[in-house]
Structure formats: structure tokens, C-alpha cells
Coordinates of C-alpha atoms in Angstrom, one line a residue:
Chain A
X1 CA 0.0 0.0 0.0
X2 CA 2.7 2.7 0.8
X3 CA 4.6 1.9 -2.8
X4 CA 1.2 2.8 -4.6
X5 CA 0.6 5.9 -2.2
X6 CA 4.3 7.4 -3.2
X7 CA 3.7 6.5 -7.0
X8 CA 0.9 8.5 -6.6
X9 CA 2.1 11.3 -4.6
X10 CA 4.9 11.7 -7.3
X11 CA 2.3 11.8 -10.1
X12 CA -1.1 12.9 -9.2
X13 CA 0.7 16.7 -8.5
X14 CA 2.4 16.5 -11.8
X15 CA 0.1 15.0 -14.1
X16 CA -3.2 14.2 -12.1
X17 CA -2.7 10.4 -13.6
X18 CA -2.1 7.1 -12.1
X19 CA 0.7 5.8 -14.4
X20 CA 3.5 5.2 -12.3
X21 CA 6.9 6.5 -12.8
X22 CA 9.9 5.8 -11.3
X23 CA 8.9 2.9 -9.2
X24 CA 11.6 0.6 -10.8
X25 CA 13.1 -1.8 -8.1
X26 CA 9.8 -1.4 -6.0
X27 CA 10.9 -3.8 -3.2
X28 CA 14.6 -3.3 -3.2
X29 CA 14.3 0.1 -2.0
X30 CA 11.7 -0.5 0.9
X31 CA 14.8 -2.7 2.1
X32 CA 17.3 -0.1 1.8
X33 CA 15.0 2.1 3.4
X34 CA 14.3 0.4 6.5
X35 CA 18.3 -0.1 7.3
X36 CA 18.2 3.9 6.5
X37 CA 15.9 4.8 9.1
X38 CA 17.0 2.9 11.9
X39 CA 20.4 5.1 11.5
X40 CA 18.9 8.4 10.7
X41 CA 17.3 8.3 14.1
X42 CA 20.2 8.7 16.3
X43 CA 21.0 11.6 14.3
X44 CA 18.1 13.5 15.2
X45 CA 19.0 13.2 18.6
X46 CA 21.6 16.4 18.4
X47 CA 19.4 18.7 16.7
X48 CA 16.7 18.3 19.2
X49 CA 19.1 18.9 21.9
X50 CA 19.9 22.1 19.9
X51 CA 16.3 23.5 19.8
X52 CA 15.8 22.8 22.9
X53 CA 18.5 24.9 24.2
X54 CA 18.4 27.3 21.9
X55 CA 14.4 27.8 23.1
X56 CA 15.2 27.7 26.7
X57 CA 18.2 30.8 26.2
X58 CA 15.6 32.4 24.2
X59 CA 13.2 32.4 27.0
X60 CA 15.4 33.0 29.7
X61 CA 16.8 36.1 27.3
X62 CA 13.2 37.9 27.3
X63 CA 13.0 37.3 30.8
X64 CA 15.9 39.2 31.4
X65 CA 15.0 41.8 29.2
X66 CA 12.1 42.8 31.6
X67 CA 14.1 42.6 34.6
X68 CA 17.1 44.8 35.1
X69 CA 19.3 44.5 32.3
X70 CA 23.1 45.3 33.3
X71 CA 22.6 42.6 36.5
X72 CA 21.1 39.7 34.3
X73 CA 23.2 40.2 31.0
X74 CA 26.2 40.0 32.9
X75 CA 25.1 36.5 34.3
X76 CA 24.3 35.5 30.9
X77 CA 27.2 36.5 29.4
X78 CA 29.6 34.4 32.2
X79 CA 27.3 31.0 30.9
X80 CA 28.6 32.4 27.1
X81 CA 31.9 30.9 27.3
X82 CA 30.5 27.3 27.3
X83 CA 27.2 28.2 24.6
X84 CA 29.7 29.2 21.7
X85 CA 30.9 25.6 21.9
X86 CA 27.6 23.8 21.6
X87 CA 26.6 26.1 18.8
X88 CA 30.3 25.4 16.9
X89 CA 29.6 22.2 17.5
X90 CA 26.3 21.3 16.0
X91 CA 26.8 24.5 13.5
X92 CA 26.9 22.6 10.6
X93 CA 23.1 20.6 12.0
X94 CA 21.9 23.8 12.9
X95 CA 20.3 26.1 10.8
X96 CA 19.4 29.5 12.7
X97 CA 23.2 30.0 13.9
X98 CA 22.8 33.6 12.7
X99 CA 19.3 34.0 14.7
X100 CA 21.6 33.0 17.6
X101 CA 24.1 34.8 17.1
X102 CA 21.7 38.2 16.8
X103 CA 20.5 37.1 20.1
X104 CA 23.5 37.6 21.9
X105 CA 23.8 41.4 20.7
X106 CA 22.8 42.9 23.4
X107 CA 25.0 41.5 26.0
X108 CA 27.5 43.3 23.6
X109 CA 30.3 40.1 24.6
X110 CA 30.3 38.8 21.0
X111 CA 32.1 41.2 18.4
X112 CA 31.1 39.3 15.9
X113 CA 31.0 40.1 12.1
X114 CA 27.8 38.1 12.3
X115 CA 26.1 40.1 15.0
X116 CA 27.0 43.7 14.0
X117 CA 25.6 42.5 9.8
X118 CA 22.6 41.3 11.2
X119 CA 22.1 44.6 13.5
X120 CA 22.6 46.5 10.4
X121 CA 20.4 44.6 8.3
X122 CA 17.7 45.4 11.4
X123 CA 17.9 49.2 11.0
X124 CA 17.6 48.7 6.7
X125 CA 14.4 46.7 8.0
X126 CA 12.9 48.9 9.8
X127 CA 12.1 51.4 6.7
X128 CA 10.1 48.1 5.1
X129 CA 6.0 48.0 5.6
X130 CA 4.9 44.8 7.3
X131 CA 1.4 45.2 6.0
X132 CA -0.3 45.8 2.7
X133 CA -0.8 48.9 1.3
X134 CA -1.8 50.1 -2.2
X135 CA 0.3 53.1 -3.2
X136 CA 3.6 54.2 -6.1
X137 CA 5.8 56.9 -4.2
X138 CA 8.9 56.0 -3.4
X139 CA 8.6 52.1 -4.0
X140 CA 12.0 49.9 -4.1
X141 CA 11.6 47.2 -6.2
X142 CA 14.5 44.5 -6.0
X143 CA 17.5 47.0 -6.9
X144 CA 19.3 50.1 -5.7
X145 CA 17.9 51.6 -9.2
X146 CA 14.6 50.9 -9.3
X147 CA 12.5 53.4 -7.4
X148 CA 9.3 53.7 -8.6
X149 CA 7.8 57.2 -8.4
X150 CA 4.8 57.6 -10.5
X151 CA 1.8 55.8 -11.3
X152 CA 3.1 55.4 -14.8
X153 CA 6.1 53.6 -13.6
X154 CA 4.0 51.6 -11.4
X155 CA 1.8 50.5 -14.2
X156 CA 5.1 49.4 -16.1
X157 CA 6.6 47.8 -13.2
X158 CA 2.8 45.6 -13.0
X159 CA 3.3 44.7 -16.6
X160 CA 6.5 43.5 -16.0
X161 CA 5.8 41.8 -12.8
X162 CA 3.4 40.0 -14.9
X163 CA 5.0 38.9 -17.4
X164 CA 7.6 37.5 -15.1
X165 CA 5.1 35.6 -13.4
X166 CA 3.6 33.8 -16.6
X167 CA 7.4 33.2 -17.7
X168 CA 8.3 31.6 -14.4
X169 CA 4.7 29.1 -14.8
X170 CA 5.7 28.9 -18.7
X171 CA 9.5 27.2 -17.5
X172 CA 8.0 25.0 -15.2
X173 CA 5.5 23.4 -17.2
X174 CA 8.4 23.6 -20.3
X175 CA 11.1 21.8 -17.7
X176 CA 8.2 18.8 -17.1
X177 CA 7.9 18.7 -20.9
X178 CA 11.5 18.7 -21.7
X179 CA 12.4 16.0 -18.6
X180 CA 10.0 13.6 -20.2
X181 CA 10.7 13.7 -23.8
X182 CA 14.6 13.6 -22.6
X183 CA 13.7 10.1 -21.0
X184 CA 16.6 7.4 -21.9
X185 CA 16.8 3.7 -20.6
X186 CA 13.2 2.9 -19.8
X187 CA 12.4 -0.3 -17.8
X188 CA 9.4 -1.6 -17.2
X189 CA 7.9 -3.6 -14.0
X190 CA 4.4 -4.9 -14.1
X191 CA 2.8 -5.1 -10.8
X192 CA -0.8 -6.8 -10.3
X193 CA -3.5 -4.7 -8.5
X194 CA -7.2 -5.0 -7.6
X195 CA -9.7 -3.5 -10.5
X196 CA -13.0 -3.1 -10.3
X197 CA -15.6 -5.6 -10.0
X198 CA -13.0 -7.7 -8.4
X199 CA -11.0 -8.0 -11.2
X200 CA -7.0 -8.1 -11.4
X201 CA -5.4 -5.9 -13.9
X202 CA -1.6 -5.8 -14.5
X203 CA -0.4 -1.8 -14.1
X204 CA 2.8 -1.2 -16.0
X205 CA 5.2 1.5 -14.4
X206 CA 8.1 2.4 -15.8
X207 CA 11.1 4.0 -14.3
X208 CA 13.0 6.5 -16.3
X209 CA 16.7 8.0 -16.1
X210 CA 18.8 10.4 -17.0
X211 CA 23.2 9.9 -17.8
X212 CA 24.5 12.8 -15.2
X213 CA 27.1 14.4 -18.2
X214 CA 24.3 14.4 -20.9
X215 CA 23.0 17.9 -22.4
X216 CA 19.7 17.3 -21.5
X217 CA 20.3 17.1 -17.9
X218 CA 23.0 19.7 -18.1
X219 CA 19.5 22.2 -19.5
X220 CA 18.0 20.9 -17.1
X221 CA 20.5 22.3 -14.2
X222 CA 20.5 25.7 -16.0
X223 CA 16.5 26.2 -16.1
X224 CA 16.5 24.8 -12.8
X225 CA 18.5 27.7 -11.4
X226 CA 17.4 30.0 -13.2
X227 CA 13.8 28.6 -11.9
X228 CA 15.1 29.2 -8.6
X229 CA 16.2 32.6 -9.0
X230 CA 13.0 33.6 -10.5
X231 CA 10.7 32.1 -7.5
X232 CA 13.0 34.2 -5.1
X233 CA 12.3 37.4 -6.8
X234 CA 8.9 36.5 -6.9
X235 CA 9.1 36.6 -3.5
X236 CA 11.0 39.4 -2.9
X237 CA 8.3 41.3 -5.0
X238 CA 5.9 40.0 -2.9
X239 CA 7.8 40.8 0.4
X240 CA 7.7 44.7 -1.0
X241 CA 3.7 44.6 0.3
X242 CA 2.4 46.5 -2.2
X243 CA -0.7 45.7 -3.2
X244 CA -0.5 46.4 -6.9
X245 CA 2.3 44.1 -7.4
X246 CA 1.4 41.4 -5.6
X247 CA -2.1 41.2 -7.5
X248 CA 0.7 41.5 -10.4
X249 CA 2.5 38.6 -9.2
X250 CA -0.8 36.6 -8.2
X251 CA -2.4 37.4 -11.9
X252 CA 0.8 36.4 -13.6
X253 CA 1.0 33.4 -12.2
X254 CA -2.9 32.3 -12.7
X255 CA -2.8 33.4 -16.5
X256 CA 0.4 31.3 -16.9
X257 CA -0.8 28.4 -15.4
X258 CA -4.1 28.8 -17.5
X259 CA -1.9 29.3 -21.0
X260 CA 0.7 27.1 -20.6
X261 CA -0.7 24.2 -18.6
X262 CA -3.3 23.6 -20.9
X263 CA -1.2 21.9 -23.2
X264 CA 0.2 19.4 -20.7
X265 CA -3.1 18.7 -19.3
X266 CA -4.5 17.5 -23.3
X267 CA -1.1 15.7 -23.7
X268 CA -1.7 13.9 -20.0
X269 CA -5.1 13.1 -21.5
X270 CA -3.9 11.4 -24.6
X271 CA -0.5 10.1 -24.1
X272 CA -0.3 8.4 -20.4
X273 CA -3.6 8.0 -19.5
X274 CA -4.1 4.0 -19.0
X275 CA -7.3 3.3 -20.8
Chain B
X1 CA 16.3 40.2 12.9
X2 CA 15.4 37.3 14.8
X3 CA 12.4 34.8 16.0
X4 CA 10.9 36.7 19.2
X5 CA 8.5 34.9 21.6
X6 CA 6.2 37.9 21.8
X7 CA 2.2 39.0 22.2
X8 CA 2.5 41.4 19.8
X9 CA 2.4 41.2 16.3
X10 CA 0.7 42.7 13.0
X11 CA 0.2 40.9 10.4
X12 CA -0.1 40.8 6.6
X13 CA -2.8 43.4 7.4
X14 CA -3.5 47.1 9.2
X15 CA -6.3 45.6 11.0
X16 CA -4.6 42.5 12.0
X17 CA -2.8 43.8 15.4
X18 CA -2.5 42.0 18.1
X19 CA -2.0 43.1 21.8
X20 CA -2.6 40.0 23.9
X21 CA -2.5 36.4 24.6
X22 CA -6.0 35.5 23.9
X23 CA -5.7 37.4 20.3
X24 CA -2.4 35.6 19.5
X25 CA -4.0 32.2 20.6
X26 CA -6.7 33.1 18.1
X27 CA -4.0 34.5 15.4
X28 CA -2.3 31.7 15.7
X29 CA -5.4 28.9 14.9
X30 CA -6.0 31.6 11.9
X31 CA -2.9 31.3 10.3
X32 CA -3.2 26.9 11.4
X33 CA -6.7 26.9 9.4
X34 CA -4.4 28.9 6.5
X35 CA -1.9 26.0 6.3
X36 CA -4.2 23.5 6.5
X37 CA -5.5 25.2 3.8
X38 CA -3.0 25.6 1.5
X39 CA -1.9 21.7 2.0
X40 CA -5.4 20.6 1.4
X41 CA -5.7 23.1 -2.1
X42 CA -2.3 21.2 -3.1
X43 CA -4.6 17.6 -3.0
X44 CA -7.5 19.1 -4.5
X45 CA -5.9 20.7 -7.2
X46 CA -4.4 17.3 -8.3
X47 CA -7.4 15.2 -7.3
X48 CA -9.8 17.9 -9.7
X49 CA -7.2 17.0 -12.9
X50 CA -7.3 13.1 -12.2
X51 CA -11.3 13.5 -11.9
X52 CA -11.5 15.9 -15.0
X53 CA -9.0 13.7 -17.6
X54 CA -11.0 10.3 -16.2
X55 CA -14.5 12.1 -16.9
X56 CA -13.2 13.3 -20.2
X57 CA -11.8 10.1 -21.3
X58 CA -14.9 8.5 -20.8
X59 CA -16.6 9.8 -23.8
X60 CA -13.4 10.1 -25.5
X61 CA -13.6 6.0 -25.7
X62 CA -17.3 6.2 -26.7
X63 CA -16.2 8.9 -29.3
X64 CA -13.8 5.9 -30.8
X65 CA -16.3 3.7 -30.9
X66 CA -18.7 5.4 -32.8
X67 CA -16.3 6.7 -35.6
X68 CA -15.3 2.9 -35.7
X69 CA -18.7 2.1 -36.8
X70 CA -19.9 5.7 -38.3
X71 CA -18.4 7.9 -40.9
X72 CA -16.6 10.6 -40.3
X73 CA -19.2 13.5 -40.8
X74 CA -20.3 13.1 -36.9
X75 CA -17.1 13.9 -35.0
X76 CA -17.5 17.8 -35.1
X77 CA -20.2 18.4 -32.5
X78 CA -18.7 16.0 -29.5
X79 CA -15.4 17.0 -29.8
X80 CA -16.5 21.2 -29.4
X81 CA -18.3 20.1 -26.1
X82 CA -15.5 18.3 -24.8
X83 CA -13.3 21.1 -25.7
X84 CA -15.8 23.3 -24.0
X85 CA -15.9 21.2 -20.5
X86 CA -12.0 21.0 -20.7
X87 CA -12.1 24.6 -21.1
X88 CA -14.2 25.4 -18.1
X89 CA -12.6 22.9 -16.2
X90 CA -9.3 24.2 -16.7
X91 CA -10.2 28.0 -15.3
X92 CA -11.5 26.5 -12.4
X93 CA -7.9 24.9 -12.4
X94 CA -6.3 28.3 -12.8
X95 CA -8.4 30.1 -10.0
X96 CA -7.5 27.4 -7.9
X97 CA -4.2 27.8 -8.8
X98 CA -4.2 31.5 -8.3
X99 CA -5.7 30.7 -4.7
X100 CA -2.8 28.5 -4.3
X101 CA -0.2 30.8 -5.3
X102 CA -1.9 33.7 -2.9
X103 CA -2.2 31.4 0.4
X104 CA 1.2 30.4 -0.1
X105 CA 2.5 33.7 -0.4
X106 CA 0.2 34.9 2.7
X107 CA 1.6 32.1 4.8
X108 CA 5.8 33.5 3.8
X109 CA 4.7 36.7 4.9
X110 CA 3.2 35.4 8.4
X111 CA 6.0 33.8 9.3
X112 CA 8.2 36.7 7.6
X113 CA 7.0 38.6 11.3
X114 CA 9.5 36.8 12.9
X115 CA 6.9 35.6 16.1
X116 CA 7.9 32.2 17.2
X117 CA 4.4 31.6 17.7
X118 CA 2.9 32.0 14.6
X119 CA 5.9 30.5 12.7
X120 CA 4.9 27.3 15.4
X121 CA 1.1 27.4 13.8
X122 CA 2.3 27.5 10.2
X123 CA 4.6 24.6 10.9
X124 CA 2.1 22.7 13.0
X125 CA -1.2 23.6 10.5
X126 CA 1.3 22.4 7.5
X127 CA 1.5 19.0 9.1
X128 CA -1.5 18.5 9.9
X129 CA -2.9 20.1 6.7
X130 CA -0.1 17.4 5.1
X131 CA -1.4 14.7 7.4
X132 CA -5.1 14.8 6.6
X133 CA -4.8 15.7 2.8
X134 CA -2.7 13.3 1.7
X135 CA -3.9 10.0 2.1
X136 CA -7.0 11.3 0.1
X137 CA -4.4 11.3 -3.1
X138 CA -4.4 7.8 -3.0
X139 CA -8.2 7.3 -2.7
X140 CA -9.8 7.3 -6.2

């Protein structure tokens, strides 16, 4: 039951089909699996331990923030020497070492490069609006030399907002499209399941793959990053808060998905649907 | 900037401020119901494209059928309805798509506020949003 729920999984978000794909050495891999996870939990055991203490400082930090500070920071700052070891130590585990490090700024015992960046990245944040608003003066959009100023400008930057949302929906539906017409070295594996009426029917999957130096998979690495930038500036667009671009971004990225995943959906309909 | 534990926060909105514990317990279940949202949308979205191509396909094998057996002056009129129901079928796609796209953004920008708490209620309405959705995928 759990092989059929992860074909599914994989292909129901993708192509809204129950052919299989990638489900090659079905049992094979539950094996491998098993011995996996009886490993990976005694690895979990140090980040836990992290969080936890990272929490607890947190909480004892805001208590002392109410209470008189120079007594309590001072305190804090003597348990410091032994913190700076647990955090080196399960750095490369944990990911808010920064957020920790921020933490300690106001006990002012860690001259960090860290902490004085991300206390002047705090006072640049400080000029951004945390909640929507709908206006054009003044608005910083991505670079130092984009301000937008007028409501012309702002109807240019919506265009192009736009248009880079339907070209970032266009590149993922075109990256799908190219990965599966790229396919090499196809196996099959027929596996028998329960059809209606109490029937058996054999369901084919296949598994596909890809050589690692080809040029297909090397186009498939550049459209993937540049995929990834793209979403980011989506975001940061959207982390601007004004309202006009991100009904920009939203509408881009509806009228994408409307033109460009129409095509896939027909082609799911004729090519891999098992009839 | 840094997660705070804190009773304050406002968020995505003007009106959205909150002062106290008993608003940031309610904040909190909003922005829960939000990711369970956007984690059940995911399943429905795919779910709505299996159901679509399967009730397409359906007179799609009738249609072969008949031209089997017909000429092939009657294949006009049921292929412009099918391609009318795939149409409609695909904007509801898109708006639920768009709806998608907005919730996901809404739920960045909450935990963008840096509160520990609401970060812990997008976390904790993602897996249970993940939890209840997902076994549905497998259901036909």
C-alpha cells in the first residue's frame, strides 16, 4: 500500500494520472529504506538537543529583558563561554546560527561580524511596511535603481511583474515537458493490482533516467537555477507589500498556469492516460 | 532580525494587530486553518485534474467507438463540447491555482513577522494540513 501511495504522490501533483513513474526496483528500495531509518534516528538526537536549548536561552533572554538588564546580561554573558561551543559544534546541524548569534547582541560580549551584519540589516528593516498597502511613491523594487515614483512607472513595473510571473509558470510546465521527452533507458515492471468488479489488472510502471554528463540534464540544471532565482524574486516582490504588485504577481501566475498548462493537461489526457 | 516569543504582532494586514495572549491564541489557529489550507488546495488541485482527464476520457472512448462504426461526418459536435468542458474545467484549475499561489504567499509573509508563535502554527497547520490531505491522493 505505501509503494502505490508514493507512485501517486509523485504523479497525481504533476500529471493528475495514475501511471507510475519511477517505481523501478519497488521492493529493493523498501529494504534499503528500513536499514536507512533505523540510522537516521540517532542523528536526530543532536538537533533536538539544539532546539531545545536554543528555546530555553531564548526564554530566559526575554526574561531578562524585563528585569534589570546590566545585572542579568552580565550573568548571561559568564554562561557564554561554554554556549559558543555547543553552537560550533552542532553549526553545521543547525540552521538558525545567525538567529543565535543576533540574540547575543545585546550582551555586547560577542564582536562578531555576524552580529554587527545582522544589526545593520535590522535598522535597513525597519524602513520596510509589514502590511499591505496600495500606493507608487517611493517604492523599491528588487535594486538600488529601481524606485518607482509615479503611477506610470508603477503601471510598467505591474506589466513586467506579470509577465515575469507567466514566464516563471511557462519554465515550469516547459522543464516537465523537456524531462519527459529527454527520457533514456526505460524499464518496465508490471505489478498486479485489484480492479473493479474484483478483477485483477496488470499496471505497468516504468522507471526513467537520465546519464548525469548528458545535455539534457545539463538544461535541465541551468533552467532549474534560473527557476530558482526567479521564484526568489517572486518573492521578494511580494515581500515589498504593495498591493498592486502582488495582485501583479498573483495574476501572472494564474494566467500562466491557465496558458501554458493547458497543453500538458491535453497531452496527460492522450498520451499516459491507461485506458 | 530574529524569531521573538512575543504577544504582539501585526500581520499581513492594518487591521490584523495583536496586543494579547488570547488574540495571539486566536491569530495563531487563523494562520493553522491557512496551512491547513493551502496543504489541502495542493490535493484538490491534483485530485480535480485526475477527476476531469478520467470524466473526459470517458466519452473520448465512446467517441472511438462510434467513428469505428460511423463515418466521419459526426465527429465535429462532440469534440467542441469536450473542448468546451475541458475549457471550463481548466479555469477552475487556474483560480484554484491562483488561490494557491496567494495562500502560499500569505503564509511566507506570516512567518516573515518573525513571532515564534505564529511560525509554530504555520509549521504545526502544515503538518496537519499534510497529514489529513494526503492520504485522500491515493483514494480514487
Amino acid at each position: 500500500m505505501p509503494r502505490r501511495r508514493a507512485a501517486f504522490r509523485q504523479d497525481e501533483l504533476s500529471h493528475g494520472c495514475s501511471a507510475g513513474r519511477g517505481l523501478g526496483a519497488g521492493e529493493g528500495r523498501v529494504e534499503v529504506l528500513r536499514g536507512r531509518r533505523r540510522r537516521r534516528e540517532s542523528i536526530w538526537k543532536f538537533p533536538f538537543l539544539f532546539w531545545k536549548r536554543l528555546s530555553l536561552d531564548l526564554l530566559r533572554l526575554k526574561l531578562s529583558k524585563e528585569a534589570l538588564t546590566n545585572h542579568q546580561v552580565t550573568s548571561y554573558s559568564s554562561a557564554d563561554s561554554t554556549f559558543p561551543a555547543k553552537v560550533d559544534h552542532s553549526h553545521h546541524k543547525g540552521t538558525s546560527h545567525m538567529a543565535y548569534n543576533s540574540t547575543t547582541v545585546p550582551s555586547h560580549h560577542h564582536p562578531t561580524t555576524s552580529a554587527s551584519h545582522s544589526h545593520g540589516e535590522g535598522m535597513h528593516n525597519m524602513m520596510m511596511h509589514m502590511t499591505f498597502y496600495f500606493g507608487f511613491k517611493n517604492v523599491e523594487l528588487l535594486f538600488s535603481g529601481l524606485v518607482i515614483n509615479t503611477a506610470g512607472e508603477m503601471a510598467g513595473a505591474f506589466v513586467a511583474v506579470f509577465l515575469l510571473a507567466m514566464f516563471y509558470e511557462g519554465l515550469k510546465i516547459a522543464r516537465e515537458s523537456l524531462l519527459r521527452k529527454s527520457q533514456v533507458s526505460i524499464r518496465y515492471n508490471s505489478m498486479p493490482v485489484p480492479g473493479p468488479n474484483g478483477t485483477i489488472l496488470m499496471e505497468t510502471h516504468k522507471t526513467v533516467g537520465q546519464q548525469m554528463l548528458s545535455f539534457p540534464h545539463l538544461l535541465q540544471t541551468v533552467l532549474h537555477i534560473i527557476q530558482v532565482v526567479i521564484s526568489y524574486f517572486l518573492m521578494l516582490i511580494f515581500m515589498t507589500y504593495n498591493g498592486y504588485l502582488c495582485i501583479a504577481v498573483a495574476a501572472g501566475a494564474g494566467t500562466g498556469y491557465f496558458l501554458f498548462s493547458w497543453k500538458k493537461a491535453v497531452v496527460v489526457d492522450i498520451t499516459e492516460h491507461c485506458h | 532580525m530574529h524569531f521573538i516569543f512575543s504577544n504582539e504582532v501585526v500581520l499581513l494586514f492594518d487591521f490584523w494587530s495583536v496586543h494579547s495572549p488570547a488574540g495571539m491564541a486566536l491569530s495563531v489557529l487563523v494562520v493553522l486553518f491557512l496551512a491547513v489550507l493551502y496543504e489541502s488546495i495542493k490535493v484538490g488541485k491534483a485530485k480535480l485534474l485526475y477527476w476531469a482527464v478520467v470524466s473526459m476520457s470517458i466519452p473520448a472512448s465512446q467517441l472511438t467507438e462510434e467513428t469505428d462504426q460511423d463515418s466521419s461526418g459526426s465527429d465535429s459536435p462532440p469534440v467542441s463540447t469536450t473542448r468546451l468542458r475541458w475549457l471550463f474545467c481548466h479555469f477552475g484549475q487556474s483560480v484554484i491555482h491562483v488561490l494557491q499561489v496567494v495562500i502560499g504567499y500569505f503564509m511566507m509573509l506570516a512567518v516573515m513577522s518573525y513571532n515564534t508563535w505564529i511560525f509554530f502554527g504555520v509549521i504545526l497547520g502544515s503538518a496537519v494540513g499534510y497529514y489529513l490531505a494526503y492520504p485522500l491522493l491515493s483514494m480514487v
